[in-house]
Amino acid sequence: MAALGRFAAGRSVGYNHAFVKAAELNQIRLHDTLRNRLEPLEPVHKGEVRIYTCGPTVYDFAHIGNFRTFVFQDVLRRFLRSHGYRVLQVMNLTDVDDRIIQKSAAAGVSIREYTEKYIEAFLEDMRALNLEMPEEMVRATDHIEDMVTLIERLQQKGLTYTSEGSIYYRISKFPAYGKLSKIDLSGIKAGARVDNDRYEKDDARDFALWKAPKPGEHFWETRIGPGRPGWHIECSAMSMKYLGETLDIHTGGVDLTFPHHENEIAQSEAATGKPFARIWLHAEHLIIEGEKMSKSLGNFFTLRDLFAKGQKPSSIRFLLLSVPYRRQLNFTMEGLKQAENSVERLRNFVRRLKEEKFAGGENPAIHKRAEKAESDFDAGLADDLNTAVALAAVFDLVRDINTAMDRKEFRQQDAPRLIAAMEKFDAVLAVLVDDDHDKLRKLGFGAAQRQLPVEQIEALVEERQLAKKRRDFKRADEIRKQLADSGIILEDTKDGGVRWKQK
Ligand SMILES: [Zn+2]
């Protein structure tokens, strides 16, 4: 973890030669919050989409509502990549704010030490949900100098004032303020509190760029005085540092629209005179069983809370991505059960494709059907990431092909084509690999069950098949029970074989 401060994943995606094909495919359109309409995606740099994502404030575990937004962003980047784009995504880790300063002081450790375990936990959670790592994950505390430089630019343009050692942004100097959230600030009087800052400012709408240290607090000694950065300046400074002054896409949860993103626009556009982001995407709220998630209602879940209840990472990912991002998502235990079944359905389908023996040859109608599903899937996602349409394309295909198999219309040479289609879908969905148990075990959940090595499982399955052949059903049943005790379920396949899977 030591090197995390700013770790580059090496932009490992590489330059995808397939990007030239993007123009032939569906034009991607995304709903821009600022203009409140669908906009075609036209990246500043040909073939590359540059995305900034507001990351977590690392003073606690991220909750399931946060992960709704992170899963949506993962679907976005995976879809863009599958479409042939190179993606350059930056996510910040807010590792300095009022709560972090208070909590680390209370714990008697440095900010760095305090946030370390939550950053580690966040990365573990990301891996559990198969979230691809952004190309850059950057810590606020590693970018104090960049923030100071940006504040100086704003000072030189006369957009700031200092009060009791803190530096504020004077909103009245930026007439476009409010254009993203369409919020009417005319009714807010001086002295009213818009944000939670407990600092003196000329106008309630003004926000702190730099906060003077309070007694005993951690601070940085800089050219603009001692103190620490405000939250908003962090995102403006780090996004422009890595992505340029105009980003292609800025994403976040809908609750960040005001004041956070509004303030980012005010800071960035006033400093550069250029549009800050071409497209703003905001994920709607998640509610739990029809109610707002809150600690007092006892319906507040981190990912680990759900794992402890026996929920699988793949079910959670599937449920979170199944509702298009601009719709409110009602997260329910019943929905999780259905998501688990849906994932199981897809995995079983792929197993069937790989394991069942079909009559030789191929059926051109099957290939056509796969092609249609792929193009429906793409078209759904190209239409503002409509995952509901994309998933319908997948499940319709699974149903039709299962029917064709049952009717013996499916041929052996059709299987690779269908497997390729499922892999294409999974490049975005990322639920097919059956690794939930391994992931949970690594995180310390579900470790109670005794695990058998794969070779031993295979040997027992083989032995049971032989026992059945010689009609020794007693032995066959014993083996089935032994496997079941270790969490292994056996399923007979239609061609007389058997397959096993973990419960
Ligand atoms: Zn941000």
Coordinates of C-alpha atoms and ligand atoms in Angstrom, one line a residue:
M1 CA 0.0 0.0 0.0
A2 CA 2.9 2.3 0.6
A3 CA 3.1 3.3 -3.0
L4 CA -0.6 4.0 -3.5
G5 CA -0.4 7.8 -3.3
R6 CA -0.8 7.9 -7.0
F7 CA -0.6 4.6 -8.7
A8 CA -0.8 4.3 -12.3
A9 CA -2.1 1.1 -13.7
G10 CA 0.2 1.7 -16.6
R11 CA -2.8 2.5 -18.8
S12 CA -2.5 -1.2 -19.4
V13 CA -5.5 -1.2 -21.8
G14 CA -3.1 -0.2 -24.6
Y15 CA -4.1 1.5 -27.7
N16 CA -7.0 -0.4 -29.1
H17 CA -6.6 -0.7 -32.8
A18 CA -10.3 -1.4 -33.0
F19 CA -11.3 2.2 -32.3
V20 CA -11.6 3.0 -36.0
K21 CA -14.5 0.6 -35.9
A22 CA -16.3 2.8 -33.4
A23 CA -17.7 5.0 -36.1
E24 CA -19.3 2.1 -37.8
L25 CA -21.0 1.0 -34.5
N26 CA -23.7 2.9 -32.7
Q27 CA -23.0 6.5 -31.9
I28 CA -22.8 6.7 -28.2
R29 CA -25.1 9.3 -26.6
L30 CA -25.1 10.2 -23.0
H31 CA -27.3 12.5 -20.9
D32 CA -25.5 15.6 -20.0
T33 CA -26.8 17.1 -16.7
L34 CA -25.6 20.6 -17.7
R35 CA -27.6 20.8 -21.0
N36 CA -30.2 18.4 -19.7
R37 CA -30.2 16.4 -22.9
L38 CA -28.6 13.5 -24.7
E39 CA -25.3 14.5 -26.3
P40 CA -23.2 12.5 -28.7
L41 CA -19.9 11.4 -27.2
E42 CA -17.2 13.3 -29.1
P43 CA -13.9 13.0 -27.2
V44 CA -11.4 15.9 -27.2
H45 CA -8.6 13.4 -28.2
K46 CA -9.4 11.0 -31.0
G47 CA -10.0 7.5 -29.8
E48 CA -9.5 8.3 -26.1
V49 CA -12.1 9.2 -23.5
R50 CA -10.9 11.1 -20.5
I51 CA -13.1 10.6 -17.4
Y52 CA -13.0 12.2 -14.0
T53 CA -14.7 10.4 -11.2
C54 CA -15.3 11.8 -7.7
G55 CA -14.0 9.1 -5.4
P56 CA -14.7 8.3 -1.8
T57 CA -13.8 10.3 1.3
V58 CA -11.8 7.7 3.1
Y59 CA -12.8 8.0 6.7
D60 CA -15.1 5.0 6.8
F61 CA -16.2 2.0 4.6
A62 CA -18.0 3.0 1.5
H63 CA -21.7 2.1 1.5
I64 CA -23.9 0.4 -1.1
G65 CA -25.2 3.7 -2.4
N66 CA -21.7 4.8 -3.2
F67 CA -21.1 1.5 -5.0
R68 CA -24.2 2.1 -7.1
T69 CA -22.3 5.1 -8.6
F70 CA -19.0 3.2 -8.8
V71 CA -20.6 0.3 -10.6
F72 CA -22.3 2.7 -13.1
Q73 CA -18.9 4.2 -13.8
D74 CA -17.4 0.8 -14.3
V75 CA -20.1 -0.1 -16.8
L76 CA -19.3 3.2 -18.6
R77 CA -15.6 2.6 -18.9
R78 CA -16.0 -1.1 -19.8
F79 CA -18.5 -0.2 -22.5
L80 CA -16.3 2.5 -23.9
R81 CA -13.4 0.0 -24.0
S82 CA -15.5 -2.7 -25.6
H83 CA -16.5 0.0 -28.2
G84 CA -12.8 0.4 -29.1
Y85 CA -12.0 3.5 -27.1
R86 CA -9.0 4.0 -25.0
V87 CA -10.0 5.1 -21.5
L88 CA -8.1 7.5 -19.2
Q89 CA -10.0 7.7 -16.0
V90 CA -8.9 9.5 -12.9
M91 CA -10.5 8.9 -9.5
N92 CA -9.6 11.0 -6.4
L93 CA -9.4 9.7 -2.9
T94 CA -10.3 12.5 -0.5
D95 CA -7.9 11.8 2.4
V96 CA -8.2 15.2 4.1
D97 CA -11.4 16.8 5.4
D98 CA -13.0 17.8 8.7
R99 CA -14.1 14.3 9.7
I100 CA -10.8 12.8 8.8
I101 CA -8.9 15.4 10.8
Q102 CA -11.2 15.0 13.8
K103 CA -11.2 11.2 13.7
S104 CA -7.4 10.8 13.2
A105 CA -6.8 13.3 16.0
A106 CA -9.2 11.3 18.2
A107 CA -7.4 8.1 17.3
G108 CA -4.0 9.8 17.9
V109 CA -2.6 8.8 14.5
S110 CA -1.6 10.8 11.4
I111 CA -4.1 11.5 8.6
R112 CA -2.1 9.2 6.4
E113 CA -2.2 6.4 8.9
Y114 CA -5.9 6.9 9.6
T115 CA -7.0 6.8 6.0
E116 CA -4.7 4.0 4.9
K117 CA -7.0 1.1 6.1
Y118 CA -10.1 2.7 4.5
I119 CA -8.2 3.1 1.2
E120 CA -7.2 -0.5 1.4
A121 CA -10.7 -1.6 2.2
F122 CA -12.1 0.5 -0.7
L123 CA -9.7 -1.2 -3.1
E124 CA -10.7 -4.6 -1.8
D125 CA -14.4 -3.7 -2.2
M126 CA -13.6 -2.6 -5.8
R127 CA -11.9 -5.9 -6.6
A128 CA -14.8 -7.8 -5.0
L129 CA -17.3 -6.1 -7.4
N130 CA -15.0 -6.5 -10.4
L131 CA -14.6 -2.8 -10.8
E132 CA -11.7 -2.0 -13.1
M133 CA -9.1 0.2 -11.5
P134 CA -9.0 3.7 -12.9
E135 CA -5.8 4.5 -14.7
E136 CA -5.0 7.0 -12.0
M137 CA -6.2 6.9 -8.4
V138 CA -4.9 10.0 -6.7
R139 CA -4.8 11.2 -3.1
A140 CA -5.7 14.8 -2.2
T141 CA -2.8 15.0 0.2
D142 CA -0.3 14.2 -2.6
H143 CA -1.6 17.2 -4.6
I144 CA -1.5 20.2 -2.2
E145 CA 1.0 22.0 -4.4
D146 CA -1.4 21.7 -7.5
M147 CA -4.2 23.1 -5.4
V148 CA -2.2 26.0 -4.1
T149 CA -1.2 26.8 -7.7
L150 CA -4.8 26.8 -8.9
I151 CA -5.9 29.0 -5.9
E152 CA -3.1 31.4 -6.9
R153 CA -4.5 31.6 -10.4
L154 CA -7.9 32.4 -9.0
Q155 CA -6.4 35.0 -6.7
Q156 CA -4.6 36.7 -9.6
K157 CA -8.0 37.0 -11.4
G158 CA -9.5 38.7 -8.4
L159 CA -12.0 35.9 -7.7
T160 CA -11.1 35.3 -4.1
Y161 CA -10.9 37.0 -0.7
T162 CA -9.3 36.2 2.6
S163 CA -11.1 36.1 5.9
E164 CA -9.5 35.1 9.1
G165 CA -6.7 33.3 7.2
S166 CA -9.1 31.2 5.0
I167 CA -9.4 31.9 1.3
Y168 CA -12.9 32.0 -0.3
Y169 CA -14.2 32.0 -3.8
R170 CA -16.4 35.0 -4.5
I171 CA -19.4 33.5 -6.3
S172 CA -20.7 36.9 -7.4
K173 CA -17.7 37.1 -9.8
F174 CA -18.8 34.1 -11.7
P175 CA -22.1 34.8 -13.3
A176 CA -22.6 31.3 -14.7
Y177 CA -22.8 29.9 -11.1
G178 CA -25.7 27.5 -10.8
K179 CA -25.8 26.5 -14.5
L180 CA -25.2 22.8 -13.7
S181 CA -27.7 22.3 -10.8
K182 CA -30.1 25.0 -12.0
I183 CA -30.4 26.0 -8.4
D184 CA -31.8 29.4 -7.6
L185 CA -29.5 31.0 -5.1
S186 CA -31.2 34.4 -5.1
G187 CA -33.1 33.6 -2.0
I188 CA -30.1 32.7 0.1
K189 CA -29.2 35.5 2.4
A190 CA -25.8 36.4 3.7
G191 CA -25.3 34.5 6.9
A192 CA -27.4 31.5 5.9
R193 CA -25.5 28.2 5.8
V194 CA -25.3 26.5 2.5
D195 CA -22.6 24.0 3.3
N196 CA -21.2 22.7 6.5
D197 CA -18.3 25.0 6.7
R198 CA -18.0 26.8 10.0
Y199 CA -16.0 29.7 8.6
E200 CA -16.7 33.4 8.2
K201 CA -17.4 34.5 4.7
D202 CA -18.9 37.6 3.0
D203 CA -21.8 35.7 1.3
A204 CA -23.3 32.4 2.4
R205 CA -22.9 31.1 -1.2
D206 CA -19.2 31.6 -1.2
F207 CA -17.1 28.5 -0.4
A208 CA -13.7 27.9 1.0
L209 CA -10.8 27.2 -1.3
W210 CA -8.3 27.1 1.6
K211 CA -9.0 26.7 5.3
A212 CA -7.0 28.3 8.0
P213 CA -5.8 25.8 10.6
K214 CA -7.7 25.6 13.9
P215 CA -5.6 25.0 17.1
G216 CA -4.1 21.6 17.2
E217 CA -5.1 20.7 13.7
H218 CA -2.9 19.3 11.0
F219 CA -2.0 21.9 8.4
W220 CA 0.3 22.5 5.4
E221 CA 2.7 25.5 5.3
T222 CA 2.3 27.0 1.8
R223 CA 2.8 30.1 -0.4
I224 CA -0.8 31.1 0.3
G225 CA -0.4 30.6 4.1
P226 CA -0.8 27.7 6.5
G227 CA -3.9 25.6 6.3
R228 CA -5.5 22.8 4.2
P229 CA -7.5 22.7 1.0
G230 CA -11.3 22.7 0.7
W231 CA -12.8 19.7 -0.8
H232 CA -13.9 21.3 -4.1
I233 CA -10.5 22.6 -5.2
E234 CA -9.1 19.1 -4.9
C235 CA -11.2 17.8 -7.8
S236 CA -10.6 20.8 -10.0
A237 CA -6.8 20.7 -9.5
M238 CA -6.4 16.9 -9.9
S239 CA -8.8 16.5 -12.8
M240 CA -7.1 19.2 -14.9
K241 CA -3.6 18.0 -13.9
Y242 CA -4.2 14.5 -15.4
L243 CA -6.9 15.1 -18.0
G244 CA -6.4 18.6 -19.4
E245 CA -8.5 21.7 -18.9
T246 CA -11.5 20.2 -20.7
L247 CA -12.5 16.7 -19.7
D248 CA -14.7 14.5 -21.9
I249 CA -16.8 13.1 -19.0
H250 CA -17.2 14.0 -15.4
T251 CA -19.2 11.6 -13.3
G252 CA -20.5 11.4 -9.8
G253 CA -23.6 10.7 -7.7
V254 CA -26.5 13.1 -8.1
D255 CA -26.0 14.4 -4.6
L256 CA -22.7 15.9 -5.7
T257 CA -24.3 18.2 -8.4
F258 CA -24.7 21.0 -5.8
P259 CA -22.6 22.4 -4.4
H260 CA -19.6 20.2 -5.2
H261 CA -19.7 20.0 -9.0
E262 CA -21.1 23.5 -9.3
N263 CA -18.1 24.7 -7.3
E264 CA -15.7 22.6 -9.5
I265 CA -17.1 24.4 -12.6
A266 CA -16.7 27.8 -11.0
Q267 CA -13.1 27.2 -10.0
S268 CA -12.0 25.5 -13.2
E269 CA -13.8 27.6 -15.8
A270 CA -12.9 30.9 -14.1
A271 CA -9.2 29.8 -14.0
T272 CA -9.0 28.6 -17.6
G273 CA -11.8 30.4 -19.5
K274 CA -12.6 27.0 -21.1
P275 CA -15.5 24.6 -20.6
F276 CA -14.5 22.2 -17.8
A277 CA -16.4 19.0 -18.9
R278 CA -18.1 18.2 -22.1
I279 CA -20.5 15.8 -20.5
W280 CA -21.7 15.6 -16.9
L281 CA -23.1 12.2 -15.8
H282 CA -24.9 11.8 -12.5
A283 CA -26.2 8.5 -11.0
E284 CA -29.5 8.7 -9.2
H285 CA -29.9 7.6 -5.6
L286 CA -30.2 4.2 -4.2
I287 CA -32.9 3.4 -1.7
I288 CA -33.3 0.3 0.4
E289 CA -36.6 -1.6 0.5
G290 CA -38.3 1.6 -0.6
E291 CA -36.7 3.7 2.1
K292 CA -33.9 6.2 2.2
M293 CA -30.8 4.5 3.5
S294 CA -29.8 5.8 7.0
K295 CA -28.0 4.5 10.0
S296 CA -30.9 5.4 12.3
L297 CA -33.3 3.2 10.3
G298 CA -30.8 0.3 10.5
N299 CA -30.9 -0.1 6.7
F300 CA -27.4 1.3 6.1
F301 CA -25.2 -1.3 4.4
T302 CA -21.6 -1.4 3.5
L303 CA -20.5 -4.1 1.1
R304 CA -19.1 -6.1 4.0
D305 CA -22.5 -5.9 5.8
L306 CA -24.0 -7.7 2.8
F307 CA -21.2 -10.2 2.5
A308 CA -21.7 -11.0 6.2
K309 CA -25.3 -11.8 5.4
G310 CA -24.1 -14.3 2.8
Q311 CA -24.7 -12.2 -0.3
K312 CA -22.4 -12.7 -3.2
P313 CA -20.4 -10.0 -4.9
S314 CA -21.7 -11.0 -8.3
S315 CA -25.4 -10.7 -7.1
I316 CA -24.7 -7.2 -5.7
R317 CA -22.9 -6.1 -8.9
F318 CA -25.7 -7.5 -11.1
L319 CA -28.4 -5.8 -9.0
L320 CA -26.5 -2.5 -9.0
L321 CA -26.0 -2.4 -12.7
S322 CA -29.4 -3.8 -13.7
V323 CA -31.2 -0.5 -13.2
P324 CA -30.2 2.3 -15.7
Y325 CA -28.1 4.9 -13.8
R326 CA -30.5 7.8 -14.1
R327 CA -33.3 5.9 -12.4
Q328 CA -33.7 5.5 -8.7
L329 CA -32.6 2.0 -7.7
N330 CA -34.7 0.2 -5.0
F331 CA -32.2 -2.2 -3.5
T332 CA -34.1 -5.1 -1.8
M333 CA -33.2 -8.5 -0.5
E334 CA -35.7 -10.0 -2.9
G335 CA -34.0 -8.1 -5.7
L336 CA -30.7 -9.6 -4.6
K337 CA -32.2 -13.1 -4.7
Q338 CA -33.4 -12.5 -8.3
A339 CA -30.0 -11.1 -9.2
E340 CA -28.3 -14.2 -7.9
N341 CA -30.7 -16.3 -10.0
S342 CA -30.0 -14.2 -13.1
V343 CA -26.3 -14.6 -12.7
E344 CA -26.7 -18.3 -12.1
R345 CA -28.8 -18.5 -15.3
L346 CA -26.0 -16.9 -17.3
R347 CA -23.3 -19.1 -15.8
N348 CA -25.3 -22.3 -16.4
F349 CA -25.9 -21.3 -20.0
V350 CA -22.1 -20.9 -20.6
R351 CA -21.5 -24.2 -18.8
R352 CA -24.1 -25.9 -21.1
L353 CA -22.4 -24.4 -24.1
K354 CA -19.0 -25.7 -23.0
E355 CA -19.9 -29.1 -21.7
E356 CA -22.9 -30.4 -23.5
K357 CA -22.4 -32.4 -26.7
F358 CA -24.4 -31.4 -29.7
A359 CA -24.9 -32.8 -33.1
G360 CA -22.2 -31.9 -35.6
G361 CA -22.3 -29.0 -38.1
E362 CA -23.6 -25.5 -37.6
N363 CA -26.9 -23.7 -38.0
P364 CA -26.7 -20.3 -39.7
A365 CA -29.9 -19.1 -38.0
I366 CA -28.1 -19.5 -34.6
H367 CA -25.3 -17.2 -35.7
K368 CA -27.7 -14.6 -36.9
R369 CA -29.5 -14.8 -33.6
A370 CA -26.2 -14.2 -31.7
E371 CA -25.4 -11.2 -34.0
K372 CA -28.8 -9.6 -33.3
A373 CA -28.3 -10.0 -29.6
E374 CA -24.9 -8.4 -29.8
S375 CA -26.2 -5.4 -31.7
D376 CA -29.2 -5.0 -29.4
F377 CA -26.8 -5.1 -26.4
D378 CA -24.6 -2.4 -27.9
A379 CA -27.5 -0.3 -29.0
G380 CA -29.0 -0.3 -25.5
L381 CA -25.7 0.8 -23.9
A382 CA -25.0 3.3 -26.6
D383 CA -28.3 4.9 -25.6
D384 CA -27.2 6.5 -22.4
L385 CA -26.1 3.2 -20.9
N386 CA -29.5 1.7 -20.8
T387 CA -28.5 -1.5 -19.0
A388 CA -32.1 -2.7 -18.8
V389 CA -32.3 -2.9 -22.6
A390 CA -28.8 -4.5 -22.8
L391 CA -29.7 -7.2 -20.3
A392 CA -33.0 -7.9 -22.0
A393 CA -31.0 -8.6 -25.2
V394 CA -28.8 -11.1 -23.3
F395 CA -31.6 -12.9 -21.5
D396 CA -33.7 -13.1 -24.7
L397 CA -30.8 -14.7 -26.4
V398 CA -30.2 -17.2 -23.6
R399 CA -33.9 -18.2 -23.6
D400 CA -34.0 -18.6 -27.4
I401 CA -30.8 -20.7 -27.6
N402 CA -31.8 -22.9 -24.7
T403 CA -35.0 -23.6 -26.6
A404 CA -33.0 -24.3 -29.8
M405 CA -30.8 -26.7 -27.8
D406 CA -33.8 -28.5 -26.4
R407 CA -35.3 -28.8 -29.9
K408 CA -32.0 -30.2 -31.2
E409 CA -31.6 -27.2 -33.6
F410 CA -28.3 -26.3 -32.0
R411 CA -25.1 -27.7 -33.5
Q412 CA -21.7 -28.2 -32.1
Q413 CA -20.1 -25.5 -34.3
D414 CA -22.6 -23.0 -32.9
A415 CA -21.1 -23.3 -29.4
P416 CA -17.9 -21.2 -30.0
R417 CA -20.0 -18.4 -31.6
L418 CA -22.4 -18.3 -28.6
I419 CA -19.5 -18.4 -26.1
A420 CA -17.9 -15.5 -27.9
A421 CA -21.2 -13.5 -27.6
M422 CA -21.4 -14.3 -23.9
E423 CA -17.8 -13.1 -23.4
K424 CA -18.5 -9.9 -25.3
F425 CA -21.4 -9.2 -22.9
D426 CA -19.3 -10.1 -19.9
A427 CA -16.7 -7.6 -20.9
V428 CA -19.2 -5.1 -19.6
L429 CA -21.3 -7.1 -17.1
A430 CA -18.4 -8.9 -15.4
V431 CA -20.4 -11.5 -13.6
L432 CA -19.7 -14.8 -15.4
V433 CA -16.5 -15.9 -13.6
D434 CA -17.7 -18.1 -10.7
D435 CA -15.3 -16.7 -8.1
D436 CA -17.7 -15.4 -5.4
H437 CA -16.6 -17.9 -2.8
D438 CA -12.9 -17.3 -3.4
K439 CA -13.5 -13.6 -3.0
L440 CA -15.5 -13.9 0.1
R441 CA -13.0 -16.3 1.7
K442 CA -10.2 -13.8 1.0
L443 CA -12.2 -11.1 2.7
G444 CA -12.8 -13.4 5.7
F445 CA -16.4 -14.4 5.0
G446 CA -17.8 -17.8 4.6
A447 CA -14.5 -19.4 5.8
A448 CA -16.3 -21.8 8.1
Q449 CA -17.1 -24.3 5.3
R450 CA -14.6 -27.1 4.8
Q451 CA -13.1 -26.8 1.4
L452 CA -12.0 -29.7 -0.8
P453 CA -9.2 -29.3 -3.4
V454 CA -10.5 -29.4 -7.0
E455 CA -8.7 -32.6 -7.8
Q456 CA -10.4 -34.4 -4.9
I457 CA -13.8 -33.1 -6.0
E458 CA -13.1 -34.3 -9.6
A459 CA -12.0 -37.7 -8.3
L460 CA -15.2 -38.0 -6.2
V461 CA -17.4 -37.0 -9.0
E462 CA -15.7 -39.6 -11.2
E463 CA -16.0 -42.3 -8.6
R464 CA -19.7 -41.5 -8.2
Q465 CA -20.3 -41.8 -11.9
L466 CA -18.7 -45.2 -11.9
A467 CA -20.7 -46.3 -8.8
K468 CA -23.9 -45.3 -10.7
K469 CA -22.8 -47.2 -13.7
R470 CA -22.4 -50.4 -11.7
R471 CA -25.7 -49.5 -9.9
D472 CA -24.1 -49.0 -6.6
F473 CA -26.5 -46.3 -5.6
K474 CA -25.6 -46.4 -1.9
R475 CA -22.0 -45.4 -2.7
A476 CA -23.2 -42.8 -5.2
D477 CA -25.4 -41.3 -2.6
E478 CA -22.7 -41.3 0.0
I479 CA -20.4 -39.4 -2.3
R480 CA -23.1 -36.9 -3.1
K481 CA -23.6 -36.3 0.6
Q482 CA -19.9 -35.9 1.2
L483 CA -19.6 -33.3 -1.5
A484 CA -22.7 -31.5 -0.3
D485 CA -21.2 -31.2 3.2
S486 CA -18.3 -29.4 1.6
G487 CA -20.6 -27.1 -0.3
I488 CA -20.4 -28.8 -3.6
I489 CA -23.6 -29.3 -5.6
L490 CA -23.9 -31.9 -8.4
E491 CA -26.1 -31.4 -11.4
D492 CA -26.9 -34.0 -14.0
T493 CA -26.6 -32.8 -17.5
K494 CA -28.9 -33.7 -20.3
D495 CA -26.3 -35.7 -22.1
G496 CA -26.0 -38.0 -19.1
G497 CA -22.9 -36.3 -17.6
V498 CA -22.6 -34.5 -14.4
R499 CA -21.2 -31.1 -13.4
W500 CA -20.5 -29.6 -10.1
K501 CA -20.4 -26.2 -8.6
Q502 CA -20.0 -24.5 -5.3
K503 CA -23.1 -23.7 -3.3
Ligands
ZN1 ZN -15.2 15.7 -6.7

